[in-house]
Amino acid sequence: MEFNQKEVVVIGNGIAAFGVVSKLLKHGVSPIVISPALGATYMFSGGYDIGNIESSGKYHPYKKMINPDKTIQETVQLLQNMDSSLRVSEKPLSVFTQYGGIKKTDILSFSSKLASIESIKEQTDEVGVAYLEMFRNFYSDKILLTLQKNEIKGVLPVEIHYLKRNHDAHFQNYDFAHLLEKKAAFERFITHLQKIVSQNRIKTLIFPPVLGVESFEENWSVIKKEVGIEIAETLSLVPSIVGVRVQKKIASFYKNSGVRVLSGKIIGYKKENKKIISLLTNKTEYSEIPISAAILATGKYIGGGIDLDSNFFESVFNLPLFYGDKKLDRGYYSQMFTENYFDKQPAYSIGVKINPMFQPIDSDYKIVFENLFAAGNIIQGYNYLNGDGGMVVAASTGVEAASNILNLIDLKGQKGESNEL
Amino acid sequence: MVNTKITSTVFDLIIIGGGINGAGIARDASMRGIKTILFEKDDFASGATGACTGLIHGGLKYLETDRHVTYKSCLDSGYIQQIAHHMLFRVPFIVPLKKNHPKGEIFLEMMETFFSAYDGFQKLKNGKKHIRLSPEETCKLHPGVSKDILGAVTMDEYGIDPFRLTILNIIAAKENHAEIMNHTEVLSIIKENGVVKGVKVFNKLKKERYSIYGKTILNATGAWSPIFAKKSGFEVKMRPAKGVHLVIDRRISNYAVGTFSIDGRQVFIMPHENSTIIGTTDDDYYGDPGDIPITNDEVEYLLQAAENIIPDIRKHKIIRAFAGVRPTIFGEHCLEDQLSRDHLIFNHKNEGFENLFSLIGGKLAAYRMISEETTDLIASIVGNTQECTTHLTYLPGSEATIHIKYLSKRYQIPLYKLERLYFRYGSRVMRILELMDHFPAMKADVCDCEPVTEAEIRYVIRFEYARTIDDIRRRTRAGMGGCQGGRCSMLMGKILKEELSLTQDEEAKEIAIFLQQRYSGNRAVLKSKKSIQQMELNMANHLFLGGLESDN
């Protein structure tokens, strides 16, 4: 890996970082991605929520964007470029989760789209709900009950006894998905499904999101061709195979586009006045990266963007953190979790405060570093648990931040030229 | 299924409260043939018993003030070790002394002298005598201990799961024909001409009221005593003290370590089952014993004390804080710590309640002796002359030893799972194994943190009076591990629904109550990245994907 003197560095390797990278690539800038071992995108459920701009709060990042609709549109296109299995629906769909709950979501893979109440209602043929032997984290009963409540007829419980393994096996999402990656196991699975279909006349089977990791699309079409049924995957719990799929697609996208990915951590930085000139990593061979701009896309708690000692702090640059207008100095810690588990917890809305350029600012609205930008869940004001939108918000903030960086680099270039003249 | 129908009309003894004392007395009385009924308003061991440290220790600390308490505790601890041998675990203690202790080297000598005095009691409870450790030896045994020490002294104690100990006493009482009802609150006492006749009770789950008649009533409500007494028109004087413990998600060492808090009290960091417990505080408490707030100050107090001797204690994942209220005997002009750990039996005859007694105080390690003493008193009133045999009779599950290796092969269940099951259920594990034999799918784990199987959960619902998810948690430890119910609570709800034929709404309500209960203990310790990450995952699972909402 070689560095030039003006690198753009993206700190983080999730969906927000993807938004930044793909926008930059579109304009001919190839950044460096600093990737942690495990980010929050690995825990992804499978539903990209756009969220509602009108009803979102005052501090929602959409409110900082110049033209949010245009940015969202662009983001959705970029996401579809990366993952061809994604389908966009005009209205949010009510999709089943592995727990048998229902979640509204806008963009999802074609197989998950089939697991929405809307598309099940359209079905004229019978729909099956899988009961998987030994697979504990799939709540078929609840799905069946909800379908009955919605007066959907022609739903059959389908028992699948394919998993005759050791009975005390701890069968989780990844066990099943990795099993279906193996050819022999997958063929056995197909034979088993054929037997079931010969007994029940189903055309769609509601299934947990475990139909393979990398070969999921291939598996899906083989099942459709050979068995004649469409598998409808629900949204996923942790450990999420859907998240792994997305993360792998991002990785191969980066590989194909020649983006340099450095697995490691930023442990420090050098600055000149209010400008970061280089980042220090924990890799001995690439210990210092000279930069022209950096984007903080480290996420919140699971991603590792926010850490705690006696109070919350931003883990890379120690940027000021905010909850609404309140700067989180000592003493705010205990108010960040309310007494009721079912409340919307303030802790999940805290983050760095940004200006319309997506640069982190302090309480006096002054920019912390001139060439530092933020994207994704590290930005304050939106909580995916709250219905403020999740992955699309993260990716679109990345896109918006990237376009601001492009402006900055262009401006600097022009200025430089004019100085020389 | 457990039969909760009341079969006989006039009882000899009505026990109010299903903590360790109530359960112990129920066992003792029923073994002597005294017709007994026990009411617990929540679940067995859900109060102070469940919030204790889980040691049947002799009480080294009481050697100075209550020498007879130490003697009794040690003696009874020995008996408990015999009657419940399958669920016992040894906890060797190291008590190091920091270099910066104001009294320095001489204090270490004083400590050793003190521990030598305790050695005399050790043989009563199969404990080893103390030894003196050099700083090097201490660090070798427990590498986490600060290097900045003068030396250490050891002592030997035994631990036990307080939930299981209480449940076993309850099961034993039931097998001796006592009637047991949990989730049943005593509303009032029925009396005639100054003599108690019975109680009016309310079953919270079935929403039914009953009147139960009996010759004597024993109030063993622990920290609830003053409240219950005031409601009924008599008085119980005590000085309730709150104790807080912290839980770390794993065993950080096989040795317990003693340390001193900022105000000079002893705090212990000790392994308990798969976790480590740090405790305890001791403060006067006058609030509701059912809803004890845990403050950030208390958590910090314990962490500071622990940090004193294990400097990187904060790097561990602290998953929970739990609190209980000790029903300590009333005392004035002294600190909470100096209160007597003895027990007292009040006779309320002079207040116009003949044959009503209240039991307060006591310790887990001496519960059997306290039960014996109380039952002797009751027996003399109801005219029973049977001898007490609780120290000679095994608790359920300890009667027989089983060949684990053979059973592991026979039932095709991994040895580590079976060992854990045997440790918790003793020879009663056969019932669980038979269930697994009939339904092999029940061998699968429900909990990701500890190998709690589905069969085990169904067993405690069928045979051990578990009626809520929290009840299951107390009996099996499911939901007590690293993720604090994040992964297993939905599954437990599903099983509970099947076993008790609940509706979907009732199931969702049970899960919601359980998650709220877990959260109330997690919230006080959401002080590290790891614990907040876990909380975010749990909330995403339950609220975002599980479709659960507050029952309000």
XYZ file of N, CA and C in Angstrom, chain A residues 43 45 49 97 99-103 134 136-142 145-146 149 167-170 172 235-239 300-304 306-309 312 333-334 337-343 345 347-348 377 384-385, chain B residues 296 412-414 416-417 440-441 443-448 454 486-487 490-491 494 497-498 504 507 511-512 515-516 519 523-529 532-533 535-550 552:
330
model
N -24.389 -6.583 12.212
C -25.586 -6.914 12.995
C -26.863 -6.495 12.264
N -30.202 -5.998 10.185
C -31.389 -6.860 10.115
C -31.787 -7.200 8.687
N -33.958 1.261 6.356
C -35.050 2.219 6.609
C -34.638 3.598 6.137
N -40.083 -10.378 11.043
C -38.731 -10.588 11.559
C -38.638 -12.022 12.057
N -38.221 -13.017 14.910
C -38.959 -13.142 16.169
C -40.464 -13.205 15.939
N -40.885 -13.062 14.696
C -42.319 -13.067 14.427
C -42.937 -11.701 14.610
N -42.110 -10.695 14.860
C -42.604 -9.327 14.920
C -42.725 -8.775 13.512
N -43.206 -7.544 13.430
C -43.317 -6.914 12.119
C -42.592 -5.590 12.157
N -41.835 -5.315 11.085
C -41.096 -4.072 11.027
C -41.317 -3.443 9.667
N -34.889 -28.221 15.572
C -33.629 -27.868 16.231
C -33.187 -26.423 16.011
N -33.801 -22.871 16.976
C -34.625 -22.265 18.022
C -35.060 -20.841 17.720
N -34.244 -20.119 16.958
C -34.527 -18.692 16.850
C -35.393 -18.333 15.651
N -36.412 -19.113 15.420
C -37.358 -18.752 14.376
C -38.760 -19.002 14.920
N -39.545 -17.931 15.042
C -40.806 -18.002 15.765
C -41.968 -18.167 14.791
N -42.067 -19.395 14.227
C -43.077 -19.687 13.218
C -44.488 -19.470 13.743
N -44.716 -19.859 15.005
C -46.051 -19.722 15.607
C -46.576 -18.311 15.508
N -45.696 -17.376 15.872
C -46.114 -15.978 15.902
C -46.420 -15.477 14.496
N -49.766 -16.809 13.519
C -50.846 -16.091 14.213
C -51.087 -14.717 13.592
N -49.992 -14.012 13.288
C -50.138 -12.673 12.709
C -50.808 -12.760 11.345
N -54.398 -13.249 11.908
C -55.023 -11.994 12.364
C -55.287 -11.069 11.179
N -28.356 -33.909 18.736
C -29.513 -33.215 19.271
C -29.218 -32.078 20.224
N -28.039 -32.094 20.823
C -27.791 -30.964 21.713
C -27.110 -29.843 20.945
N -27.071 -29.960 19.612
C -26.405 -28.938 18.815
C -27.037 -27.580 19.084
N -26.194 -26.611 19.068
C -26.635 -25.262 19.344
C -26.857 -24.614 17.993
N -27.676 -22.128 15.354
C -27.878 -20.683 15.220
C -27.905 -20.326 13.745
N -36.622 -10.742 8.215
C -35.509 -9.907 8.678
C -34.763 -10.659 9.776
N -33.512 -10.301 9.995
C -32.637 -11.155 10.800
C -32.387 -10.638 12.215
N -32.125 -11.605 13.092
C -31.632 -11.307 14.439
C -30.117 -11.397 14.422
N -29.511 -10.984 15.495
C -28.079 -11.200 15.676
C -27.881 -12.637 16.152
N -26.957 -13.441 15.651
C -25.971 -13.126 14.613
C -26.622 -13.083 13.243
N -21.724 4.234 16.521
C -21.939 4.650 17.910
C -21.286 3.645 18.853
N -22.062 2.851 19.580
C -21.464 1.987 20.603
C -20.937 0.688 20.009
N -21.783 0.013 19.201
C -21.361 -1.279 18.648
C -20.203 -1.060 17.680
N -20.292 0.001 16.888
C -19.205 0.312 15.961
C -17.940 0.744 16.674
N -18.069 1.308 17.848
C -16.906 1.725 18.618
C -16.610 3.210 18.527
N -18.213 5.663 20.008
C -18.346 6.307 21.319
C -17.920 5.319 22.400
N -17.072 5.782 23.283
C -16.583 4.951 24.377
C -16.947 5.636 25.694
N -16.712 4.950 26.802
C -17.060 5.546 28.092
C -15.946 5.378 29.093
N -15.731 6.417 29.892
C -15.042 6.175 31.162
C -15.987 6.648 32.247
N -19.359 9.797 28.499
C -19.213 9.394 27.107
C -18.099 10.211 26.455
N -24.019 11.447 32.428
C -23.992 10.019 32.221
C -25.278 9.323 32.694
N -25.709 9.624 33.941
C -26.809 8.868 34.532
C -28.161 9.190 33.894
N -29.899 6.884 30.329
C -30.780 5.714 30.294
C -31.930 5.941 31.262
N -33.158 5.889 30.748
C -34.315 6.121 31.609
C -34.644 4.850 32.377
N -35.617 4.953 33.274
C -35.938 3.812 34.127
C -36.649 2.687 33.378
N -37.362 3.043 32.325
C -38.175 2.043 31.639
C -37.427 1.486 30.429
N -37.346 0.171 30.382
C -36.660 -0.507 29.281
C -37.285 -0.154 27.940
N -38.590 0.107 27.943
C -39.309 0.273 26.686
C -39.354 1.721 26.217
N -38.695 2.614 26.948
C -38.606 4.010 26.516
C -37.641 4.137 25.354
N -34.395 5.492 24.524
C -33.294 5.900 25.393
C -32.498 7.059 24.786
N -29.533 7.776 25.236
C -28.153 7.369 24.922
C -27.960 7.062 23.443
N -29.026 6.620 22.784
C -28.875 6.238 21.380
C -29.057 7.408 20.424
N -23.828 6.906 12.145
C -24.417 6.893 13.483
C -23.627 7.692 14.524
N -32.044 4.748 15.378
C -32.750 3.781 14.518
C -33.798 2.985 15.283
N -33.607 2.841 16.599
C -34.589 2.128 17.411
C -35.878 2.928 17.517
N -25.658 5.290 41.556
C -24.325 5.329 40.960
C -23.253 5.370 42.055
N -26.876 -39.767 25.927
C -26.219 -38.997 24.872
C -26.305 -37.497 25.102
N -25.803 -37.107 26.245
C -25.761 -35.686 26.575
C -24.338 -35.373 27.008
N -23.761 -34.274 26.509
C -22.357 -33.990 26.826
C -22.112 -33.908 28.335
N -20.249 -31.995 30.176
C -20.262 -30.689 30.847
C -21.681 -30.247 31.155
N -22.616 -30.603 30.264
C -24.011 -30.234 30.494
C -24.592 -31.034 31.656
N -36.082 -35.640 22.343
C -34.656 -35.287 22.181
C -34.437 -33.816 21.824
N -35.439 -33.177 21.215
C -35.266 -31.760 20.872
C -35.079 -30.908 22.121
N -33.053 -31.340 24.398
C -31.649 -31.277 24.824
C -31.006 -29.971 24.406
N -31.645 -29.273 23.494
C -31.041 -28.053 22.953
C -31.002 -26.948 24.007
N -29.997 -26.106 23.890
C -29.839 -25.015 24.851
C -30.842 -23.897 24.563
N -31.289 -23.272 25.637
C -32.169 -22.117 25.509
C -31.341 -20.854 25.712
N -30.372 -20.975 26.627
C -29.554 -19.831 27.005
C -28.217 -19.948 26.270
N -27.690 -18.840 25.819
C -26.398 -18.875 25.142
C -25.238 -18.694 26.112
N -33.736 -26.870 27.329
C -35.182 -26.699 27.343
C -35.829 -27.644 28.356
N -30.912 -11.267 26.937
C -31.040 -10.772 25.571
C -31.453 -11.856 24.587
N -30.891 -13.035 24.763
C -31.132 -14.090 23.790
C -32.204 -15.065 24.230
N -37.102 -14.431 25.035
C -38.192 -14.742 24.108
C -38.486 -16.244 24.106
N -37.413 -17.036 24.130
C -37.589 -18.494 24.131
C -38.243 -18.984 25.411
N -41.811 -18.406 25.267
C -42.465 -19.383 24.396
C -42.737 -20.684 25.157
N -45.401 -20.212 27.798
C -46.708 -20.153 27.149
C -47.231 -21.565 26.882
N -46.338 -22.417 26.395
C -46.761 -23.793 26.095
C -47.137 -24.550 27.360
N -51.219 -15.208 23.750
C -50.066 -14.499 23.189
C -49.812 -13.181 23.938
N -48.151 -13.923 27.203
C -46.745 -14.265 26.963
C -45.915 -12.989 26.777
N -42.815 -11.580 29.140
C -41.491 -11.248 28.615
C -41.153 -9.791 28.958
N -42.144 -8.910 28.781
C -41.909 -7.488 29.057
C -41.557 -7.260 30.526
N -37.982 -8.494 31.101
C -36.951 -7.623 30.526
C -36.803 -6.352 31.358
N -37.917 -5.833 31.840
C -37.862 -4.640 32.677
C -37.114 -4.946 33.980
N -33.471 -5.137 33.224
C -32.950 -3.807 32.898
C -32.728 -2.969 34.149
N -29.151 -1.196 34.491
C -29.076 0.236 34.262
C -28.023 0.905 35.146
N -27.932 0.422 36.385
C -26.986 1.045 37.318
C -25.543 0.838 36.891
N -25.281 -0.169 36.085
C -23.882 -0.459 35.736
C -23.592 -0.250 34.259
N -24.435 0.496 33.558
C -24.153 0.787 32.137
C -23.067 1.856 32.093
N -21.859 1.438 32.455
C -20.773 2.397 32.623
C -19.593 2.052 31.747
N -19.726 1.008 30.925
C -18.605 0.666 30.064
C -19.124 0.427 28.660
N -18.219 0.500 27.698
C -18.610 0.330 26.297
C -19.266 -1.029 26.102
N -22.870 -1.201 27.336
C -23.813 -0.432 26.520
C -24.029 -1.105 25.165
N -22.970 -1.696 24.623
C -23.114 -2.437 23.364
C -24.116 -3.573 23.534
N -26.471 -3.790 25.748
C -27.810 -3.246 25.937
C -28.421 -2.828 24.606
N -27.587 -2.269 23.725
C -28.108 -1.854 22.421
C -28.570 -3.078 21.611
N -27.769 -4.143 21.666
C -28.158 -5.365 20.951
C -29.462 -5.927 21.505
N -29.574 -5.952 22.832
C -30.792 -6.475 23.454
C -31.997 -5.656 23.039
N -31.839 -4.337 23.106
C -32.977 -3.480 22.777
C -33.350 -3.624 21.307
N -32.335 -3.733 20.441
C -32.629 -3.906 19.020
C -33.385 -5.212 18.807
N -32.951 -6.264 19.492
C -33.622 -7.551 19.359
C -35.057 -7.503 19.837
N -35.271 -6.915 21.017
C -36.594 -7.011 21.625
C -37.561 -5.959 21.114
N -37.088 -4.722 21.013
C -38.015 -3.638 20.692
C -38.097 -3.410 19.193
N -36.952 -3.491 18.528
C -36.875 -3.149 17.120
C -37.364 -4.318 16.266
N -36.926 -5.534 16.626
C -37.278 -6.694 15.805
C -38.332 -7.586 16.448
N -38.335 -7.628 17.774
C -39.255 -8.537 18.453
C -40.664 -8.015 18.517
N -40.819 -6.724 18.241
C -42.151 -6.135 18.271
C -42.724 -6.049 19.674
N -41.846 -6.069 20.696
C -42.346 -5.969 22.066
C -42.540 -4.510 22.438
N -43.617 -4.263 23.157
C -43.826 -2.915 23.666
C -44.146 -3.009 25.135
N -44.011 -1.909 25.813
C -44.325 -1.876 27.234
C -45.787 -2.253 27.433
N -47.683 -1.129 29.551
C -48.493 0.018 29.964
C -49.121 0.672 28.734
